[in-house]
mmCIF file of N, CA and C in Angstrom:
data_model
loop_
_atom_site.group_PDB
_atom_site.id
_atom_site.type_symbol
_atom_site.label_atom_id
_atom_site.label_comp_id
_atom_site.label_asym_id
_atom_site.label_seq_id
_atom_site.Cartn_x
_atom_site.Cartn_y
_atom_site.Cartn_z
ATOM 1 N N MET A 828 96.998 100.724 96.840
ATOM 2 C CA MET A 828 97.213 99.987 95.615
ATOM 3 C C MET A 828 98.096 98.782 95.935
ATOM 4 N N SER A 829 97.591 97.594 95.716
ATOM 5 C CA SER A 829 98.372 96.394 96.009
ATOM 6 C C SER A 829 99.044 95.882 94.740
ATOM 7 N N LEU A 830 100.191 95.302 94.927
ATOM 8 C CA LEU A 830 100.914 94.729 93.796
ATOM 9 C C LEU A 830 100.514 93.275 93.653
ATOM 10 N N THR A 831 100.386 92.815 92.442
ATOM 11 C CA THR A 831 100.008 91.438 92.210
ATOM 12 C C THR A 831 101.249 90.582 92.039
ATOM 13 N N GLU A 832 101.083 89.284 92.200
ATOM 14 C CA GLU A 832 102.196 88.352 92.071
ATOM 15 C C GLU A 832 102.371 87.869 90.630
ATOM 16 N N LYS A 833 101.439 88.211 89.737
ATOM 17 C CA LYS A 833 101.505 87.746 88.359
ATOM 18 C C LYS A 833 102.633 88.449 87.612
ATOM 19 N N PHE A 834 103.389 87.700 86.846
ATOM 20 C CA PHE A 834 104.465 88.250 86.037
ATOM 21 C C PHE A 834 104.049 88.231 84.576
ATOM 22 N N ASP A 835 104.399 89.268 83.854
ATOM 23 C CA ASP A 835 104.149 89.343 82.424
ATOM 24 C C ASP A 835 105.491 89.375 81.710
ATOM 25 N N THR A 836 105.493 88.906 80.481
ATOM 26 C CA THR A 836 106.698 88.952 79.661
ATOM 27 C C THR A 836 106.492 90.020 78.598
ATOM 28 N N VAL A 837 107.512 90.838 78.390
ATOM 29 C CA VAL A 837 107.465 91.864 77.358
ATOM 30 C C VAL A 837 108.729 91.750 76.525
ATOM 31 N N ARG A 838 108.721 92.370 75.360
ATOM 32 C CA ARG A 838 109.892 92.378 74.481
ATOM 33 C C ARG A 838 110.308 93.819 74.228
ATOM 34 N N PHE A 839 111.597 94.027 74.095
ATOM 35 C CA PHE A 839 112.125 95.328 73.740
ATOM 36 C C PHE A 839 112.251 95.412 72.224
ATOM 37 N N THR A 840 111.922 96.574 71.658
ATOM 38 C CA THR A 840 112.125 96.787 70.225
ATOM 39 C C THR A 840 113.577 97.192 69.992
ATOM 40 N N THR A 841 113.949 97.335 68.738
ATOM 41 C CA THR A 841 115.318 97.761 68.431
ATOM 42 C C THR A 841 115.596 99.171 68.953
ATOM 43 N N LYS A 842 114.548 99.932 69.202
ATOM 44 C CA LYS A 842 114.696 101.285 69.756
ATOM 45 C C LYS A 842 114.642 101.281 71.289
ATOM 46 N N GLY A 843 114.530 100.107 71.898
ATOM 47 C CA GLY A 843 114.469 100.021 73.352
ATOM 48 C C GLY A 843 113.075 100.240 73.910
ATOM 49 N N GLN A 844 112.075 100.270 73.063
ATOM 50 C CA GLN A 844 110.712 100.481 73.517
ATOM 51 C C GLN A 844 110.113 99.173 74.011
ATOM 52 N N VAL A 845 109.198 99.298 74.967
ATOM 53 C CA VAL A 845 108.511 98.139 75.505
ATOM 54 C C VAL A 845 107.058 98.530 75.758
ATOM 55 N N VAL A 846 106.143 97.591 75.563
ATOM 56 C CA VAL A 846 104.727 97.850 75.814
ATOM 57 C C VAL A 846 104.391 97.327 77.205
ATOM 58 N N ILE A 847 103.888 98.217 78.055
ATOM 59 C CA ILE A 847 103.461 97.832 79.401
ATOM 60 C C ILE A 847 102.083 97.190 79.271
ATOM 61 N N PRO A 848 101.865 96.016 79.869
ATOM 62 C CA PRO A 848 100.566 95.350 79.766
ATOM 63 C C PRO A 848 99.421 96.254 80.255
ATOM 64 N N LEU A 849 98.259 96.108 79.635
ATOM 65 C CA LEU A 849 97.094 96.933 79.913
ATOM 66 C C LEU A 849 96.717 96.937 81.389
ATOM 67 N N ARG A 850 96.725 95.779 82.033
ATOM 68 C CA ARG A 850 96.306 95.737 83.441
ATOM 69 C C ARG A 850 97.226 96.583 84.322
ATOM 70 N N LEU A 851 98.517 96.642 83.984
ATOM 71 C CA LEU A 851 99.446 97.474 84.751
ATOM 72 C C LEU A 851 99.264 98.949 84.419
ATOM 73 N N ARG A 852 98.982 99.263 83.142
ATOM 74 C CA ARG A 852 98.729 100.662 82.773
ATOM 75 C C ARG A 852 97.503 101.178 83.513
ATOM 76 N N LYS A 853 96.478 100.357 83.638
ATOM 77 C CA LYS A 853 95.283 100.759 84.386
ATOM 78 C C LYS A 853 95.594 100.889 85.875
ATOM 79 N N GLN A 854 96.294 99.917 86.423
ATOM 80 C CA GLN A 854 96.610 99.905 87.849
ATOM 81 C C GLN A 854 97.405 101.141 88.257
ATOM 82 N N PHE A 855 98.329 101.580 87.406
ATOM 83 C CA PHE A 855 99.196 102.703 87.744
ATOM 84 C C PHE A 855 98.797 103.999 87.034
ATOM 85 N N GLU A 856 97.584 104.013 86.458
ATOM 86 C CA GLU A 856 97.020 105.209 85.824
ATOM 87 C C GLU A 856 97.933 105.787 84.744
ATOM 88 N N ILE A 857 98.498 104.904 83.917
ATOM 89 C CA ILE A 857 99.379 105.328 82.824
ATOM 90 C C ILE A 857 98.518 105.556 81.583
ATOM 91 N N GLU A 858 98.576 106.776 81.066
ATOM 92 C CA GLU A 858 97.817 107.135 79.876
ATOM 93 C C GLU A 858 98.778 107.524 78.757
ATOM 94 N N ASP A 859 98.246 107.710 77.570
ATOM 95 C CA ASP A 859 99.057 108.127 76.431
ATOM 96 C C ASP A 859 99.803 109.408 76.780
ATOM 97 N N GLY A 860 101.105 109.422 76.592
ATOM 98 C CA GLY A 860 101.907 110.604 76.874
ATOM 99 C C GLY A 860 102.460 110.682 78.286
ATOM 100 N N THR A 861 102.107 109.718 79.146
ATOM 101 C CA THR A 861 102.621 109.721 80.513
ATOM 102 C C THR A 861 104.132 109.578 80.485
ATOM 103 N N LYS A 862 104.823 110.418 81.249
ATOM 104 C CA LYS A 862 106.274 110.325 81.344
ATOM 105 C C LYS A 862 106.632 109.400 82.504
ATOM 106 N N ALA A 863 107.881 108.939 82.512
ATOM 107 C CA ALA A 863 108.335 108.051 83.576
ATOM 108 C C ALA A 863 109.785 108.359 83.911
ATOM 109 N N VAL A 864 110.138 108.054 85.136
ATOM 110 C CA VAL A 864 111.519 108.150 85.587
ATOM 111 C C VAL A 864 112.095 106.745 85.493
ATOM 112 N N VAL A 865 113.279 106.616 84.907
ATOM 113 C CA VAL A 865 113.929 105.323 84.756
ATOM 114 C C VAL A 865 115.172 105.328 85.635
ATOM 115 N N GLN A 866 115.309 104.279 86.459
ATOM 116 C CA GLN A 866 116.407 104.240 87.430
ATOM 117 C C GLN A 866 117.036 102.848 87.435
ATOM 118 N N ALA A 867 118.373 102.805 87.439
ATOM 119 C CA ALA A 867 119.085 101.535 87.561
ATOM 120 C C ALA A 867 119.114 101.155 89.034
ATOM 121 N N THR A 868 118.768 99.909 89.340
ATOM 122 C CA THR A 868 118.798 99.406 90.710
ATOM 123 C C THR A 868 119.593 98.107 90.724
ATOM 124 N N PRO A 869 119.975 97.614 91.902
ATOM 125 C CA PRO A 869 120.680 96.330 91.965
ATOM 126 C C PRO A 869 119.863 95.174 91.379
ATOM 127 N N GLU A 870 118.529 95.312 91.410
ATOM 128 C CA GLU A 870 117.660 94.243 90.904
ATOM 129 C C GLU A 870 117.351 94.368 89.421
ATOM 130 N N GLY A 871 117.646 95.517 88.818
ATOM 131 C CA GLY A 871 117.353 95.718 87.411
ATOM 132 C C GLY A 871 116.927 97.139 87.138
ATOM 133 N N ILE A 872 116.039 97.325 86.173
ATOM 134 C CA ILE A 872 115.570 98.643 85.771
ATOM 135 C C ILE A 872 114.250 98.932 86.474
ATOM 136 N N LEU A 873 114.182 100.073 87.147
ATOM 137 C CA LEU A 873 112.961 100.502 87.815
ATOM 138 C C LEU A 873 112.338 101.604 86.977
ATOM 139 N N LEU A 874 111.077 101.440 86.629
ATOM 140 C CA LEU A 874 110.345 102.395 85.805
ATOM 141 C C LEU A 874 109.234 102.978 86.661
ATOM 142 N N LYS A 875 109.292 104.294 86.938
ATOM 143 C CA LYS A 875 108.290 104.949 87.788
ATOM 144 C C LYS A 875 107.497 105.938 86.938
ATOM 145 N N PRO A 876 106.225 105.616 86.637
ATOM 146 C CA PRO A 876 105.424 106.559 85.863
ATOM 147 C C PRO A 876 105.168 107.829 86.669
ATOM 148 N N VAL A 877 105.239 108.976 86.006
ATOM 149 C CA VAL A 877 104.956 110.250 86.652
ATOM 150 C C VAL A 877 103.499 110.575 86.331
ATOM 151 N N THR A 878 102.610 110.188 87.248
ATOM 152 C CA THR A 878 101.175 110.367 87.063
ATOM 153 C C THR A 878 100.656 111.425 88.024
ATOM 154 N N ALA A 879 99.399 111.812 87.842
ATOM 155 C CA ALA A 879 98.774 112.789 88.740
ATOM 156 C C ALA A 879 98.796 112.275 90.175
ATOM 157 N N ALA A 880 98.590 110.978 90.359
ATOM 158 C CA ALA A 880 98.602 110.400 91.712
ATOM 159 C C ALA A 880 99.982 110.546 92.346
ATOM 160 N N LEU A 881 101.030 110.326 91.579
ATOM 161 C CA LEU A 881 102.390 110.463 92.096
ATOM 162 C C LEU A 881 102.698 111.919 92.440
ATOM 163 N N ILE A 882 102.238 112.835 91.606
ATOM 164 C CA ILE A 882 102.463 114.253 91.864
ATOM 165 C C ILE A 882 101.730 114.677 93.134
ATOM 166 N N ARG A 883 100.486 114.220 93.312
ATOM 167 C CA ARG A 883 99.743 114.536 94.541
ATOM 168 C C ARG A 883 100.472 114.002 95.761
ATOM 169 N N GLN A 884 101.022 112.808 95.650
ATOM 170 C CA GLN A 884 101.750 112.181 96.743
ATOM 171 C C GLN A 884 102.993 112.985 97.116
ATOM 172 N N GLY A 885 103.643 113.615 96.132
ATOM 173 C CA GLY A 885 104.878 114.342 96.381
ATOM 174 C C GLY A 885 104.694 115.775 96.833
ATOM 175 N N ARG A 886 103.467 116.280 96.801
ATOM 176 C CA ARG A 886 103.237 117.669 97.211
ATOM 177 C C ARG A 886 103.639 117.872 98.656
ATOM 178 N N GLY A 887 104.244 119.012 98.912
ATOM 179 C CA GLY A 887 104.611 119.368 100.276
ATOM 180 C C GLY A 887 105.950 118.834 100.726
ATOM 181 N N ILE A 888 106.696 118.173 99.855
ATOM 182 C CA ILE A 888 107.999 117.629 100.238
ATOM 183 C C ILE A 888 108.909 118.733 100.751
ATOM 184 N N LEU A 889 108.878 119.865 100.075
ATOM 185 C CA LEU A 889 109.750 120.971 100.467
ATOM 186 C C LEU A 889 108.992 122.054 101.244
ATOM 187 N N LYS A 890 107.866 121.687 101.836
ATOM 188 C CA LYS A 890 107.066 122.640 102.594
ATOM 189 C C LYS A 890 107.874 123.174 103.776
ATOM 190 N N ARG A 891 107.774 124.458 103.981
ATOM 191 C CA ARG A 891 108.534 125.104 105.040
ATOM 192 C C ARG A 891 107.729 125.162 106.326
ATOM 193 N N SER A 892 108.437 125.052 107.434
ATOM 194 C CA SER A 892 107.786 125.190 108.733
ATOM 195 C C SER A 892 107.702 126.672 109.081
ATOM 196 N N PRO A 893 106.750 127.058 109.937
ATOM 197 C CA PRO A 893 106.619 128.465 110.317
ATOM 198 C C PRO A 893 107.930 128.982 110.911
ATOM 199 N N GLY A 894 108.314 130.193 110.505
ATOM 200 C CA GLY A 894 109.520 130.809 111.035
ATOM 201 C C GLY A 894 110.798 130.397 110.335
ATOM 202 N N SER A 895 110.715 129.536 109.328
ATOM 203 C CA SER A 895 111.938 129.120 108.635
ATOM 204 C C SER A 895 112.392 130.220 107.692
ATOM 205 N N ARG A 896 113.616 130.114 107.220
ATOM 206 C CA ARG A 896 114.179 131.156 106.357
ATOM 207 C C ARG A 896 113.425 131.220 105.027
ATOM 208 N N SER A 897 113.578 132.323 104.329
ATOM 209 C CA SER A 897 112.877 132.509 103.061
ATOM 210 C C SER A 897 113.447 131.561 102.009
ATOM 211 N N LEU A 898 112.663 131.330 100.976
ATOM 212 C CA LEU A 898 113.067 130.417 99.908
ATOM 213 C C LEU A 898 114.042 131.120 98.971
ATOM 214 N N THR A 899 115.269 130.666 98.958
ATOM 215 C CA THR A 899 116.274 131.177 98.030
ATOM 216 C C THR A 899 116.851 129.990 97.293
ATOM 217 N N GLN A 900 117.570 130.250 96.233
ATOM 218 C CA GLN A 900 118.152 129.149 95.467
ATOM 219 C C GLN A 900 119.095 128.328 96.338
ATOM 220 N N GLY A 901 119.884 128.991 97.166
ATOM 221 C CA GLY A 901 120.802 128.272 98.045
ATOM 222 C C GLY A 901 120.073 127.406 99.045
ATOM 223 N N SER A 902 119.035 127.951 99.676
ATOM 224 C CA SER A 902 118.310 127.160 100.672
ATOM 225 C C SER A 902 117.543 126.020 100.015
ATOM 226 N N LEU A 903 117.048 126.237 98.807
ATOM 227 C CA LEU A 903 116.352 125.171 98.096
ATOM 228 C C LEU A 903 117.293 124.002 97.837
ATOM 229 N N LYS A 904 118.517 124.297 97.418
ATOM 230 C CA LYS A 904 119.498 123.236 97.177
ATOM 231 C C LYS A 904 119.799 122.483 98.472
ATOM 232 N N GLU A 905 119.951 123.226 99.564
ATOM 233 C CA GLU A 905 120.222 122.591 100.858
ATOM 234 C C GLU A 905 119.050 121.721 101.290
ATOM 235 N N ASP A 906 117.824 122.250 101.145
ATOM 236 C CA ASP A 906 116.630 121.486 101.514
ATOM 237 C C ASP A 906 116.490 120.227 100.672
ATOM 238 N N TRP A 907 116.761 120.355 99.362
ATOM 239 C CA TRP A 907 116.651 119.193 98.476
ATOM 240 C C TRP A 907 117.694 118.138 98.852
ATOM 241 N N ALA A 908 118.906 118.575 99.155
ATOM 242 C CA ALA A 908 119.964 117.642 99.561
ATOM 243 C C ALA A 908 119.569 116.932 100.854
ATOM 244 N N GLU A 909 118.999 117.659 101.791
ATOM 245 C CA GLU A 909 118.549 117.055 103.054
ATOM 246 C C GLU A 909 117.408 116.070 102.799
ATOM 247 N N HIS A 910 116.484 116.443 101.925
ATOM 248 C CA HIS A 910 115.376 115.537 101.574
ATOM 249 C C HIS A 910 115.918 114.236 100.975
ATOM 250 N N LYS A 911 116.860 114.348 100.026
ATOM 251 C CA LYS A 911 117.434 113.159 99.390
ATOM 252 C C LYS A 911 118.192 112.300 100.406
ATOM 253 N N LYS A 912 118.853 112.946 101.366
ATOM 254 C CA LYS A 912 119.570 112.213 102.402
ATOM 255 C C LYS A 912 118.591 111.393 103.250
ATOM 256 N N ARG A 913 117.470 112.015 103.638
ATOM 257 C CA ARG A 913 116.445 111.289 104.412
ATOM 258 C C ARG A 913 115.827 110.169 103.582
ATOM 259 N N GLU A 914 115.605 110.430 102.294
ATOM 260 C CA GLU A 914 115.028 109.429 101.395
ATOM 261 C C GLU A 914 115.954 108.215 101.269
ATOM 262 N N ARG A 915 117.270 108.468 101.096
ATOM 263 C CA ARG A 915 118.239 107.361 100.995
ATOM 264 C C ARG A 915 118.270 106.548 102.288
ATOM 265 N N ALA A 916 118.208 107.232 103.429
ATOM 266 C CA ALA A 916 118.214 106.535 104.713
ATOM 267 C C ALA A 916 116.991 105.633 104.841
ATOM 268 N N LEU A 917 115.830 106.115 104.410
ATOM 269 C CA LEU A 917 114.617 105.294 104.449
ATOM 270 C C LEU A 917 114.749 104.094 103.522
ATOM 271 N N GLU A 918 115.278 104.322 102.321
ATOM 272 C CA GLU A 918 115.453 103.229 101.369
ATOM 273 C C GLU A 918 116.427 102.187 101.916
ATOM 274 N N ASP A 919 117.524 102.647 102.504
ATOM 275 C CA ASP A 919 118.508 101.714 103.084
ATOM 276 C C ASP A 919 117.890 100.912 104.220
ATOM 277 N N ARG A 920 117.106 101.571 105.055
ATOM 278 C CA ARG A 920 116.460 100.898 106.189
ATOM 279 C C ARG A 920 115.448 99.855 105.706
ATOM 280 N N ASN A 921 114.716 100.172 104.630
ATOM 281 C CA ASN A 921 113.683 99.271 104.127
ATOM 282 C C ASN A 921 114.226 98.212 103.184
ATOM 283 N N ALA A 922 115.451 98.362 102.710
ATOM 284 C CA ALA A 922 116.034 97.406 101.764
ATOM 285 C C ALA A 922 116.413 96.099 102.427
ATOM 286 N N GLY A 923 116.748 96.139 103.681
ATOM 287 C CA GLY A 923 117.242 94.934 104.345
ATOM 288 C C GLY A 923 116.177 94.193 104.965
#
């Protein structure tokens, strides 16, 4: 999926709502009821739709290797923390 260079202008309502242009909703498979993650970044507000494509992409993040310890709440927290640490390192490396 390639990003286009075209910019669109949108307006916020008094409730903070904004309408995403149709071409972007199609491009990112956003349908009625699609949820999104909203994140503050140095450049502004990042809106990440949680679509079926995104969920498919994220499958296996916490997949265990053969012989690893069993899945417990403690190990899940440790694995998630390690995943986030690797994710931040990748973001930092790609940001510059």
